[in-house]
Amino acid sequence: MAHGGGGRLTQMLIEGMFQSTFANPILETLHDGAILEVNGTRLAFSTDSFTVSPLFFPGGNIGSLAVHGTVNDLAMCGARPLALSSAFILEEGLQMETLWQVVQSMQQAAQTVGVPIVTGDTKVVERGKGDGLYINTTGLGIIPAGVNISPRRARPGDMVLINGAIAVHGIVIMSVREGLQFETTLESDSAPLADLVSRILEVAGEQVHVLRDPTRGGLSSTLNEIAAQAQVGIRLQEADIPIWEEVRGACEILGFDPLYVANEGKFLAIVAREAAESVLATMRSHPLGKESAIIGEVIAEQPSKVFLRSRIGGLRVVDMLSGEQLPRIC
Amino acid sequence: MAHGGGGRLTQMLIEGMFQSTFANPILETLHDGAILEVNGTRLAFSTDSFTVSPLFFPGGNIGSLAVHGTVNDLAMCGARPLALSSAFILEEGLQMETLWQVVQSMQQAAQTVGVPIVTGDTKVVERGKGDGLYINTTGLGIIPAGVNISPRRARPGDMVLINGAIAVHGIVIMSVREGLQFETTLESDSAPLADLVSRILEVAGEQVHVLRDPTRGGLSSTLNEIAAQAQVGIRLQEADIPIWEEVRGACEILGFDPLYVANEGKFLAIVAREAAESVLATMRSHPLGKESAIIGEVIAEQPSKVFLRSRIGGLRVVDMLSGEQLPRIC
């Protein structure tokens, strides 16, 4: 932290510290959320603090993002969201109008999902000790019977699906910060995935092995984590990964590899090969999955490595994000 | 917020905004946490963000406080804590050693309670956009059968109990900030109340009507809230309210009324009159309740008002905190 970058080293130190100190059987599952069993009901429990800068961006704001982010973490456990908490840290001097807009967006987002915000907290800190506002949302969800999602369930032969084009959220945030103009209006893909996920679980049940939203660190980091946890290899087809032309262009201008850029409202599903086509059809029939694609497969060789077959046929290793990650993207 | 004080007006505006926007049947109960029913099991769900300044103080630090605070909010719903989440907002430049100490304290506090920290999140913000670190903890607990706690259950004839001396935490924090020295070493009363609460619930069950920890706003504000919610009056005996001499002295020096100073590790129990003596005995037999006392009673007259009978026999109204509250006390 002396050098304060938030890069991979910092992240490893922090996560190493938390993982080793708080060690317990539930924490160990390395999920987007914890899974608790209470009197025979499986509950998913997930927390996220949102520090996105700027507070408002094309396609959303910190309030809608805070609802979508936690709803999606629950969905990635296979859970239907039951309730959210929201806790605000407000910086002295924040405009009441700004707070009002954010709170309205949270409520609209929660209403769309059908999840109530049931408890909350507000703290005010002095000017210069915050950045307008930060929001923590923590969510509770119920995992239906017949659902069994875990990064460790990825197995050779499984197919890797995504529900649409990558790198949109990260590029939108960076573009706003850098003052870039696009010819068309690019908006964050922030969206609640609970409904779409519940549909594919209805169709494919336990054949859905892994669900994960590739937020911070992007597609590559997320798939590397899964490959390491399941001790499998993953091979992607570059030509099959949906990406919008203007996002690709912006990545070139900004110097980012889109495989590492944060997404919101996107998720990876790793499913049994025989279920892949029906899951794909289900995803494509949903408003949040029109551009869904099968982008790769799980292989037995080279456990914990992710490969990309390029458009011209070469095969290269796609590593974890190793340098700076985009700070305050969510 | 234009004047940014965090006083009563600001608080009312914010709470009014949240209450009205997020309105739903569960939120309406005005508890320290929400109560959710899942397949016949009653769950308590509570969130708090901790922004205490300084991070370390006599008797604890932001880490232990963050565990105790949320455990206690669950206990005030009558719940046994099941799991906690923890989310960190770290300011760039925070010493790793500081974070390490805080994380160790969290784990020790959680271990003492026997509640696992099962999921977490870490965000890093730039220098000058935070204040070292902020922690959100959100907790999940199970409410046993035969427990029915609600501020609305206070009824005339009930007795008001507290588990020890008031105003300690607030005075410790303010003393550290103001650089005051005491002859003896005063320490924060921050402590986990789940075990003590579960004992009185075993003894008195549904005869325990209300539980509430008088944190921000102190004893007076908390009792005023209960009086308003239950539409009852509350009459306190000043001579019966435990307060340490050095705390009283510090309050005089700092110009605070101890009835309005924040507590941690203290709770108010409002219980049926016939259960009061056995609850008091149970509380006094617990390490965290040695100085427990019956401090007042619930009355039918003057609904939503709190009265204090002074040592010299006068009766005065004790209002909600109306000026500035102590900022960043927890």
XYZ file of C-alpha atoms in Angstrom:
660
model
C 0.000 0.000 0.000
C 3.016 2.270 0.404
C 2.829 2.608 -3.359
C -0.928 2.513 -3.317
C -1.663 1.352 -6.838
C -4.384 -1.224 -6.391
C -2.524 -3.479 -8.831
C -2.083 -7.197 -8.654
C 0.464 -7.213 -5.850
C -1.711 -5.100 -3.572
C -4.717 -7.226 -4.402
C -2.856 -10.424 -3.618
C -1.620 -9.101 -0.304
C -5.062 -7.973 0.731
C -6.799 -11.116 -0.367
C -4.094 -13.271 1.160
C -4.548 -11.390 4.420
C -8.321 -11.694 4.481
C -8.434 -15.288 3.268
C -5.878 -16.465 5.795
C -7.195 -14.459 8.736
C -10.908 -15.058 8.321
C -10.368 -18.671 7.203
C -13.493 -20.761 7.637
C -15.177 -23.476 5.583
C -17.724 -21.142 4.027
C -15.231 -18.448 3.033
C -13.069 -21.005 1.270
C -15.429 -21.532 -1.628
C -14.070 -18.479 -3.468
C -17.458 -17.630 -4.864
C -18.901 -14.216 -5.606
C -20.849 -14.802 -2.419
C -21.039 -17.211 0.492
C -23.512 -20.059 0.633
C -25.120 -20.777 3.988
C -27.481 -23.582 4.858
C -30.230 -22.612 7.295
C -32.777 -25.233 8.335
C -32.488 -26.921 4.954
C -32.656 -23.719 2.877
C -29.523 -22.671 0.987
C -28.939 -18.925 1.207
C -26.493 -16.860 -0.830
C -24.954 -13.861 0.952
C -22.836 -11.310 -0.888
C -21.443 -7.834 -0.220
C -19.948 -5.083 -2.368
C -18.942 -1.501 -1.720
C -19.303 0.829 -4.680
C -16.865 3.687 -5.166
C -17.337 4.296 -8.891
C -16.069 7.608 -10.219
C -17.811 9.548 -11.690
C -21.048 8.962 -9.752
C -23.111 9.375 -12.922
C -22.159 7.824 -16.256
C -23.971 6.972 -19.502
C -26.329 4.104 -18.760
C -26.447 4.417 -14.979
C -25.085 5.796 -11.755
C -23.620 4.504 -8.511
C -27.119 3.721 -7.218
C -28.317 1.478 -10.041
C -24.842 -0.082 -10.212
C -24.944 -0.881 -6.471
C -28.239 -2.738 -6.870
C -27.243 -4.559 -10.073
C -23.816 -5.490 -8.746
C -25.083 -7.271 -5.663
C -28.111 -8.794 -7.378
C -25.696 -10.215 -9.949
C -23.358 -11.629 -7.323
C -26.337 -13.460 -5.849
C -27.383 -14.633 -9.307
C -23.849 -15.973 -9.857
C -24.461 -18.259 -6.860
C -27.598 -19.470 -8.616
C -29.742 -17.576 -6.090
C -32.949 -15.634 -6.481
C -32.508 -12.309 -4.681
C -34.558 -12.033 -1.487
C -33.486 -8.727 0.093
C -30.809 -6.044 -0.049
C -29.283 -3.771 2.555
C -27.852 -0.401 1.600
C -25.338 1.641 3.586
C -24.236 5.120 2.556
C -21.076 7.032 3.379
C -21.828 10.629 2.448
C -19.197 13.309 2.143
C -20.119 16.602 3.760
C -21.131 19.040 1.033
C -22.809 16.429 -1.182
C -25.771 18.002 -2.944
C -29.100 16.709 -1.679
C -30.272 16.613 -5.307
C -27.452 14.213 -6.191
C -28.324 11.907 -3.326
C -31.972 12.062 -4.302
C -31.233 10.965 -7.874
C -29.037 8.108 -6.689
C -31.626 6.880 -4.194
C -34.357 7.014 -6.852
C -32.176 4.975 -9.214
C -31.552 2.392 -6.517
C -35.234 2.031 -5.877
C -36.054 1.752 -9.590
C -33.363 -0.869 -10.056
C -34.549 -2.811 -7.017
C -38.144 -2.621 -8.171
C -37.265 -3.917 -11.626
C -35.618 -6.942 -10.025
C -38.420 -7.301 -7.480
C -36.053 -7.238 -4.508
C -36.816 -4.997 -1.515
C -34.178 -2.831 0.178
C -35.013 -3.762 3.748
C -32.407 -2.166 5.994
C -29.842 0.589 5.788
C -27.351 2.890 7.400
C -26.042 6.397 6.776
C -22.762 7.920 7.879
C -21.532 11.424 7.095
C -17.793 12.153 6.856
C -16.060 15.506 6.612
C -15.209 17.184 3.343
C -12.090 15.593 1.860
C -12.661 12.257 3.629
C -14.839 10.758 0.920
C -15.784 11.448 -2.692
C -19.433 12.474 -2.761
C -20.853 9.144 -1.762
C -19.979 5.509 -1.437
C -22.615 2.791 -1.209
C -22.410 -0.688 0.213
C -25.090 -3.134 -0.795
C -25.277 -6.574 0.726
C -27.688 -9.139 -0.588
C -29.427 -12.245 0.535
C -30.836 -14.792 -1.902
C -32.354 -18.239 -1.945
C -30.779 -21.015 -3.990
C -33.501 -23.248 -5.428
C -33.266 -27.019 -5.201
C -31.545 -28.615 -8.175
C -29.028 -25.800 -8.558
C -25.374 -26.489 -7.905
C -23.039 -23.689 -8.968
C -19.363 -23.622 -8.063
C -16.200 -22.570 -9.868
C -14.821 -26.018 -9.008
C -17.488 -27.704 -11.144
C -15.941 -26.648 -14.471
C -14.932 -29.903 -16.168
C -13.301 -30.871 -19.459
C -15.801 -30.865 -22.284
C -17.922 -28.072 -20.790
C -18.721 -25.100 -23.000
C -18.151 -21.465 -22.063
C -20.956 -19.014 -22.864
C -21.312 -15.264 -22.474
C -24.518 -13.221 -22.706
C -23.208 -10.439 -24.935
C -20.463 -8.057 -25.928
C -17.519 -7.502 -23.606
C -15.679 -4.490 -22.182
C -18.542 -2.007 -22.421
C -18.769 -0.780 -18.811
C -15.046 -0.241 -18.363
C -14.746 1.647 -21.627
C -17.715 3.873 -20.816
C -16.254 4.834 -17.425
C -12.786 5.434 -18.826
C -14.174 7.420 -21.743
C -16.084 9.715 -19.406
C -12.997 10.214 -17.273
C -10.758 10.858 -20.263
C -13.329 13.057 -21.963
C -13.450 10.897 -25.099
C -16.321 11.415 -27.527
C -17.860 8.605 -29.511
C -19.881 8.950 -32.671
C -22.697 6.907 -31.221
C -23.743 7.016 -27.615
C -22.116 4.135 -25.797
C -23.786 3.260 -22.488
C -22.741 1.050 -19.596
C -24.104 -2.475 -19.818
C -24.963 -2.437 -16.083
C -28.109 -4.597 -15.735
C -29.655 -7.104 -13.341
C -29.002 -10.693 -14.395
C -31.212 -12.543 -11.923
C -34.100 -13.134 -14.313
C -31.928 -14.340 -17.195
C -29.985 -16.638 -14.863
C -33.136 -18.129 -13.376
C -34.303 -18.998 -16.897
C -31.178 -20.897 -17.828
C -31.287 -22.710 -14.488
C -34.857 -23.764 -15.262
C -33.719 -25.100 -18.619
C -30.471 -26.775 -17.608
C -30.492 -27.167 -13.794
C -27.391 -28.955 -12.529
C -25.917 -28.958 -16.015
C -25.057 -25.329 -15.343
C -21.734 -25.790 -13.562
C -20.251 -22.310 -13.131
C -21.659 -18.786 -13.267
C -19.472 -15.733 -12.874
C -19.715 -12.075 -13.829
C -16.450 -10.789 -15.286
C -16.354 -7.388 -13.585
C -13.008 -6.073 -12.290
C -10.177 -7.695 -14.245
C -12.476 -8.574 -17.145
C -13.024 -11.825 -18.988
C -9.415 -13.007 -18.729
C -8.974 -12.627 -14.991
C -12.321 -14.274 -14.266
C -11.602 -17.272 -16.488
C -8.107 -17.604 -15.039
C -9.612 -17.765 -11.543
C -12.049 -20.463 -12.598
C -9.333 -22.441 -14.410
C -7.168 -22.352 -11.283
C -9.986 -23.283 -8.920
C -11.264 -26.160 -11.032
C -7.767 -27.238 -12.162
C -8.767 -27.274 -15.797
C -7.640 -25.477 -18.928
C -9.910 -23.135 -20.875
C -9.609 -22.470 -24.605
C -11.331 -19.433 -26.113
C -12.032 -18.624 -29.765
C -11.255 -14.944 -30.279
C -13.568 -14.744 -33.300
C -16.509 -15.921 -31.182
C -16.159 -13.355 -28.387
C -18.712 -10.616 -29.025
C -17.248 -7.124 -29.027
C -18.682 -3.940 -30.470
C -16.603 -2.120 -33.064
C -16.646 1.162 -31.150
C -15.522 -0.580 -27.971
C -12.665 -2.194 -29.833
C -11.740 1.204 -31.230
C -11.860 2.857 -27.834
C -9.688 0.104 -26.372
C -7.105 0.846 -29.056
C -7.186 4.574 -28.343
C -6.967 4.039 -24.577
C -4.432 1.243 -24.806
C -6.500 -1.498 -23.176
C -6.885 -5.153 -24.083
C -10.674 -5.693 -24.065
C -10.196 -9.100 -22.448
C -9.119 -7.262 -19.279
C -11.705 -4.488 -19.259
C -14.498 -4.596 -16.655
C -18.016 -5.650 -17.575
C -21.321 -5.151 -15.767
C -24.458 -6.959 -16.842
C -22.418 -9.716 -18.469
C -21.866 -13.202 -17.169
C -20.041 -16.344 -18.096
C -21.867 -19.645 -17.897
C -19.880 -22.861 -18.032
C -22.298 -25.642 -18.855
C -22.254 -29.310 -19.757
C -21.628 -29.701 -23.497
C -24.978 -31.412 -24.104
C -26.832 -28.451 -22.530
C -24.921 -25.715 -24.348
C -27.254 -25.252 -27.304
C -30.437 -25.089 -25.226
C -28.816 -22.689 -22.756
C -27.627 -20.526 -25.663
C -31.123 -20.460 -27.172
C -32.608 -19.492 -23.790
C -30.074 -16.728 -23.341
C -30.637 -15.339 -26.845
C -34.384 -15.194 -26.293
C -33.891 -12.853 -23.296
C -33.533 -9.071 -23.717
C -30.222 -9.171 -21.833
C -28.824 -12.039 -23.893
C -29.533 -11.253 -27.556
C -25.860 -11.350 -28.497
C -25.056 -14.443 -26.435
C -22.375 -16.729 -27.800
C -20.433 -19.882 -27.099
C -16.917 -18.530 -26.807
C -14.817 -21.500 -25.774
C -14.538 -24.789 -23.984
C -13.007 -26.381 -20.931
C -10.096 -28.737 -21.615
C -8.215 -31.274 -19.533
C -4.783 -30.182 -20.705
C -2.796 -27.369 -19.102
C -4.801 -27.030 -15.893
C -5.194 -23.460 -14.593
C -4.280 -21.903 -17.929
C -6.477 -19.946 -20.322
C -5.716 -19.939 -24.061
C -7.024 -17.793 -26.872
C -7.105 -19.030 -30.464
C -6.739 -15.842 -32.476
C -8.582 -14.944 -35.672
C -5.531 -15.925 -37.683
C -5.192 -19.292 -35.947
C -2.412 -18.762 -33.406
C -2.827 -19.949 -29.825
C -1.634 -17.705 -26.986
C -1.838 -17.841 -23.218
C -4.164 -15.258 -21.679
C -2.862 -14.433 -18.221
C -4.400 -12.784 -15.151
C -4.351 -9.024 -15.171
C -0.808 -8.322 -14.069
C -0.401 -4.560 -14.136
C -2.697 -1.848 -12.873
C -6.378 -2.579 -12.865
C -8.741 0.231 -13.686
C -9.433 1.832 -10.333
C -12.927 2.722 -9.161
C -14.727 1.158 -12.075
C -17.492 -0.070 -9.778
C -26.293 18.950 3.242
C -25.339 22.357 1.916
C -24.350 23.087 5.505
C -23.083 19.553 5.979
C -23.380 19.153 9.729
C -24.853 15.738 10.201
C -27.254 17.253 12.746
C -30.850 16.412 13.303
C -32.196 18.180 10.234
C -29.807 16.416 7.894
C -30.591 13.106 9.528
C -34.317 13.645 9.197
C -34.022 14.562 5.554
C -31.934 11.533 4.760
C -34.055 9.116 6.713
C -37.208 10.624 5.317
C -35.804 10.168 1.829
C -34.782 6.564 2.359
C -37.906 5.571 4.268
C -40.220 7.034 1.683
C -38.320 5.874 -1.386
C -37.522 2.321 -0.344
C -40.897 1.885 1.389
C -41.815 -1.769 1.815
C -43.460 -3.765 4.590
C -40.183 -5.087 6.005
C -38.420 -1.716 6.082
C -41.294 -0.189 7.998
C -40.556 -1.958 11.254
C -37.942 0.645 12.229
C -35.761 -1.945 13.887
C -31.983 -2.065 14.137
C -32.312 -4.692 11.435
C -34.878 -6.184 9.114
C -36.674 -9.423 9.896
C -37.262 -11.803 7.000
C -39.139 -15.063 7.056
C -37.623 -17.783 4.877
C -39.283 -21.197 4.755
C -40.492 -20.802 8.334
C -37.179 -19.521 9.727
C -37.026 -15.908 10.917
C -33.804 -14.206 9.862
C -32.465 -10.880 11.084
C -30.477 -8.841 8.544
C -28.598 -5.697 9.523
C -25.967 -3.418 7.981
C -23.630 -0.738 9.313
C -20.760 1.214 7.827
C -18.050 2.209 10.287
C -16.184 5.468 9.841
C -14.935 5.970 13.399
C -12.117 8.469 13.851
C -9.497 7.757 15.131
C -9.198 4.193 13.804
C -7.644 3.030 17.093
C -8.934 4.081 20.506
C -8.618 2.778 24.075
C -10.555 -0.475 24.256
C -10.769 -1.236 20.554
C -10.434 -0.168 16.958
C -12.593 0.139 13.866
C -12.274 -3.623 13.260
C -13.552 -4.883 16.601
C -16.177 -2.127 16.595
C -17.412 -3.215 13.155
C -17.924 -6.773 14.361
C -19.509 -5.809 17.686
C -21.755 -3.195 16.110
C -23.394 -5.546 13.662
C -23.503 -8.495 16.048
C -25.301 -6.209 18.495
C -27.792 -5.009 15.904
C -28.666 -8.648 15.253
C -28.905 -9.315 18.991
C -31.305 -6.362 19.310
C -33.619 -8.243 16.920
C -33.404 -11.199 19.313
C -31.243 -13.068 16.788
C -28.266 -15.341 17.225
C -25.598 -14.217 14.756
C -25.070 -16.663 11.894
C -22.621 -14.941 9.544
C -21.048 -11.577 8.772
C -19.843 -9.956 5.586
C -17.091 -7.351 5.641
C -16.355 -4.764 2.957
C -13.360 -2.433 3.108
C -12.820 0.932 1.495
C -9.085 1.576 1.778
C -7.472 4.934 1.151
C -4.319 4.818 -0.925
C -1.338 5.213 1.374
C -2.860 3.245 4.279
C -0.106 1.346 6.065
C -0.338 -2.400 5.571
C 0.496 -2.796 9.266
C -2.588 -0.768 10.212
C -4.830 -2.891 8.012
C -3.265 -6.024 9.455
C -4.049 -4.990 13.019
C -7.628 -4.105 12.139
C -8.210 -7.385 10.329
C -6.756 -9.342 13.264
C -9.070 -7.512 15.657
C -12.054 -8.286 13.461
C -11.199 -11.941 13.428
C -10.654 -12.057 17.205
C -13.955 -10.310 17.805
C -15.764 -12.645 15.401
C -14.163 -15.676 16.987
C -15.207 -14.584 20.474
C -18.792 -14.332 19.292
C -18.507 -17.541 17.297
C -19.695 -15.934 14.076
C -17.782 -16.512 10.829
C -16.943 -13.712 8.390
C -18.007 -15.488 5.226
C -17.750 -13.021 2.372
C -16.065 -9.710 1.677
C -15.030 -6.995 -0.713
C -12.147 -4.543 -0.983
C -12.025 -1.242 -2.816
C -9.109 1.182 -2.926
C -9.707 4.924 -3.372
C -7.169 7.661 -4.037
C -5.466 9.628 -1.313
C -7.817 12.304 0.001
C -10.953 10.347 -0.987
C -11.196 8.388 2.258
C -9.718 8.457 5.747
C -7.490 5.424 6.117
C -10.209 2.845 6.013
C -13.935 2.430 6.295
C -15.571 -0.917 6.989
C -19.053 -2.127 6.274
C -20.259 -5.191 8.115
C -23.587 -6.766 7.351
C -24.935 -9.559 9.468
C -27.360 -12.382 9.246
C -28.865 -14.016 12.313
C -31.531 -16.531 13.256
C -34.361 -15.553 15.564
C -35.286 -18.499 17.801
C -38.883 -19.542 18.308
C -40.542 -17.862 21.287
C -38.763 -14.561 20.725
C -40.769 -11.528 19.725
C -38.843 -8.266 19.870
C -40.190 -5.012 18.462
C -40.056 -1.381 19.551
C -43.836 -1.388 19.208
C -44.171 -3.963 22.002
C -43.276 -1.520 24.808
C -46.406 -1.301 26.974
C -47.403 0.547 30.120
C -46.117 -1.209 33.208
C -42.990 -2.574 31.488
C -39.652 -1.937 33.168
C -36.619 -0.433 31.427
C -33.262 -2.087 32.115
C -29.718 -1.300 31.032
C -26.675 -3.579 31.306
C -24.242 -1.025 32.724
C -22.849 2.478 32.832
C -23.697 4.930 30.077
C -21.760 7.323 27.829
C -18.423 5.497 27.943
C -17.717 4.971 24.238
C -18.579 8.492 23.174
C -16.466 10.030 25.928
C -13.473 7.825 25.103
C -13.598 8.807 21.424
C -14.045 12.496 22.181
C -11.298 12.430 24.801
C -8.847 10.927 22.327
C -9.776 13.527 19.740
C -9.523 16.403 22.202
C -6.331 15.063 23.752
C -7.866 14.871 27.245
C -6.034 12.820 29.881
C -7.818 10.906 32.604
C -6.309 9.764 35.866
C -7.456 6.224 35.277
C -7.499 4.579 31.896
C -10.992 4.817 30.491
C -11.693 2.342 27.699
C -14.520 2.030 25.192
C -17.277 -0.323 26.293
C -17.472 -1.845 22.790
C -18.432 -5.504 23.312
C -20.555 -8.219 21.709
C -23.952 -8.551 23.349
C -25.243 -11.683 21.631
C -24.449 -14.073 24.466
C -25.917 -11.882 27.197
C -29.042 -11.277 25.126
C -29.532 -14.964 24.415
C -29.437 -15.629 28.175
C -32.157 -13.158 29.023
C -34.261 -14.497 26.157
C -33.878 -17.983 27.614
C -35.036 -16.681 30.980
C -37.862 -14.416 29.886
C -38.769 -15.328 26.264
C -41.677 -13.289 24.977
C -41.700 -11.218 28.163
C -38.743 -9.389 26.655
C -40.583 -6.820 24.568
C -37.947 -4.414 23.246
C -34.179 -4.557 22.870
C -32.159 -1.628 21.559
C -28.556 -0.517 21.802
C -28.292 3.207 22.509
C -25.420 4.041 20.157
C -25.545 7.312 18.176
C -27.754 9.812 19.993
C -27.365 7.966 23.308
C -29.934 6.794 25.815
C -32.320 9.707 25.296
C -32.637 9.502 21.538
C -33.108 5.741 21.628
C -35.824 5.886 24.284
C -37.550 8.725 22.456
C -37.675 6.599 19.308
C -39.176 3.689 21.206
C -41.704 5.927 22.989
C -42.807 7.334 19.635
C -43.028 3.967 17.917
C -44.954 2.280 20.739
C -47.023 5.385 21.547
C -46.176 5.178 25.226
C -44.451 7.421 27.739
C -41.204 6.440 29.464
C -40.167 7.681 32.922
C -36.542 7.346 34.006
C -35.036 7.676 37.491
C -31.816 9.661 37.146
C -30.399 8.185 40.355
C -30.754 4.663 38.948
C -28.917 5.260 35.661
C -25.396 3.896 36.093
C -22.671 6.368 35.182
C -19.023 6.346 36.164
C -17.691 9.355 38.029
C -14.897 9.990 35.530
C -17.357 9.851 32.634
C -19.590 12.356 34.372
C -16.552 14.578 34.937
C -15.463 14.297 31.305
C -18.986 15.153 30.150
C -18.820 18.325 32.230
C -15.435 19.286 30.791
C -16.534 18.565 27.222
C -19.967 20.070 27.682
C -22.031 16.970 26.917
C -25.158 15.635 28.577
C -24.349 11.932 29.201
C -27.891 10.977 28.241
C -27.019 11.931 24.662
C -23.551 10.417 24.439
C -23.033 7.271 22.318
C -22.672 3.859 23.912
C -21.303 0.591 22.516
C -21.732 -2.662 24.361
C -24.765 -1.332 26.202
C -28.366 -2.206 25.544
C -31.791 -1.323 26.828
C -34.236 -4.113 27.571
C -37.879 -3.274 28.042
C -39.506 -6.234 29.741
C -42.787 -7.194 31.345
C -42.830 -6.015 34.966
C -43.150 -9.531 36.347
C -39.990 -10.619 34.501
C -37.867 -7.620 35.451
C -36.195 -9.057 38.545
C -35.218 -12.357 36.954
C -33.926 -10.575 33.845
C -31.933 -8.209 36.062
C -30.420 -11.124 37.987
C -29.483 -12.860 34.730
C -27.884 -9.713 33.389
C -25.906 -9.105 36.579
C -24.524 -12.639 36.539
C -22.965 -12.027 33.088
C -19.525 -10.400 32.698
C -21.052 -7.740 30.427
C -23.896 -6.946 32.815
C -22.404 -6.626 36.305
C -23.657 -3.062 36.721
C -27.084 -3.722 35.233
C -29.945 -1.701 36.642
C -33.642 -1.051 36.331
C -33.662 2.593 35.280
C -37.282 3.375 34.568
C -40.694 2.249 33.459
C -43.130 2.548 30.611
C -46.228 4.624 31.329
C -49.528 5.158 29.567
C -49.544 8.922 30.020
C -47.857 11.342 27.626
C -47.323 8.956 24.722
C -44.074 9.456 22.798
C -42.473 11.482 25.610
C -39.545 10.542 27.831
C -39.275 11.986 31.348
C -36.424 12.021 33.815
C -37.025 12.237 37.558
C -33.921 13.993 38.829
C -32.009 13.182 41.990
C -33.697 16.109 43.709
C -37.168 14.996 42.656
C -37.998 17.248 39.711
C -39.464 15.782 36.535
C -38.199 17.042 33.163
C -38.795 16.071 29.566
C -35.815 14.443 27.874
C -35.988 15.228 24.186
C -34.387 13.732 21.098
C -30.906 14.986 20.352
C -31.660 18.261 18.654
C -28.307 19.853 17.900
C -25.192 18.353 16.401
C -24.565 14.720 17.090
C -21.003 13.596 17.667
C -19.766 12.792 14.188
C -17.890 9.610 13.342
C -18.290 8.019 16.751
C -18.794 4.601 15.139
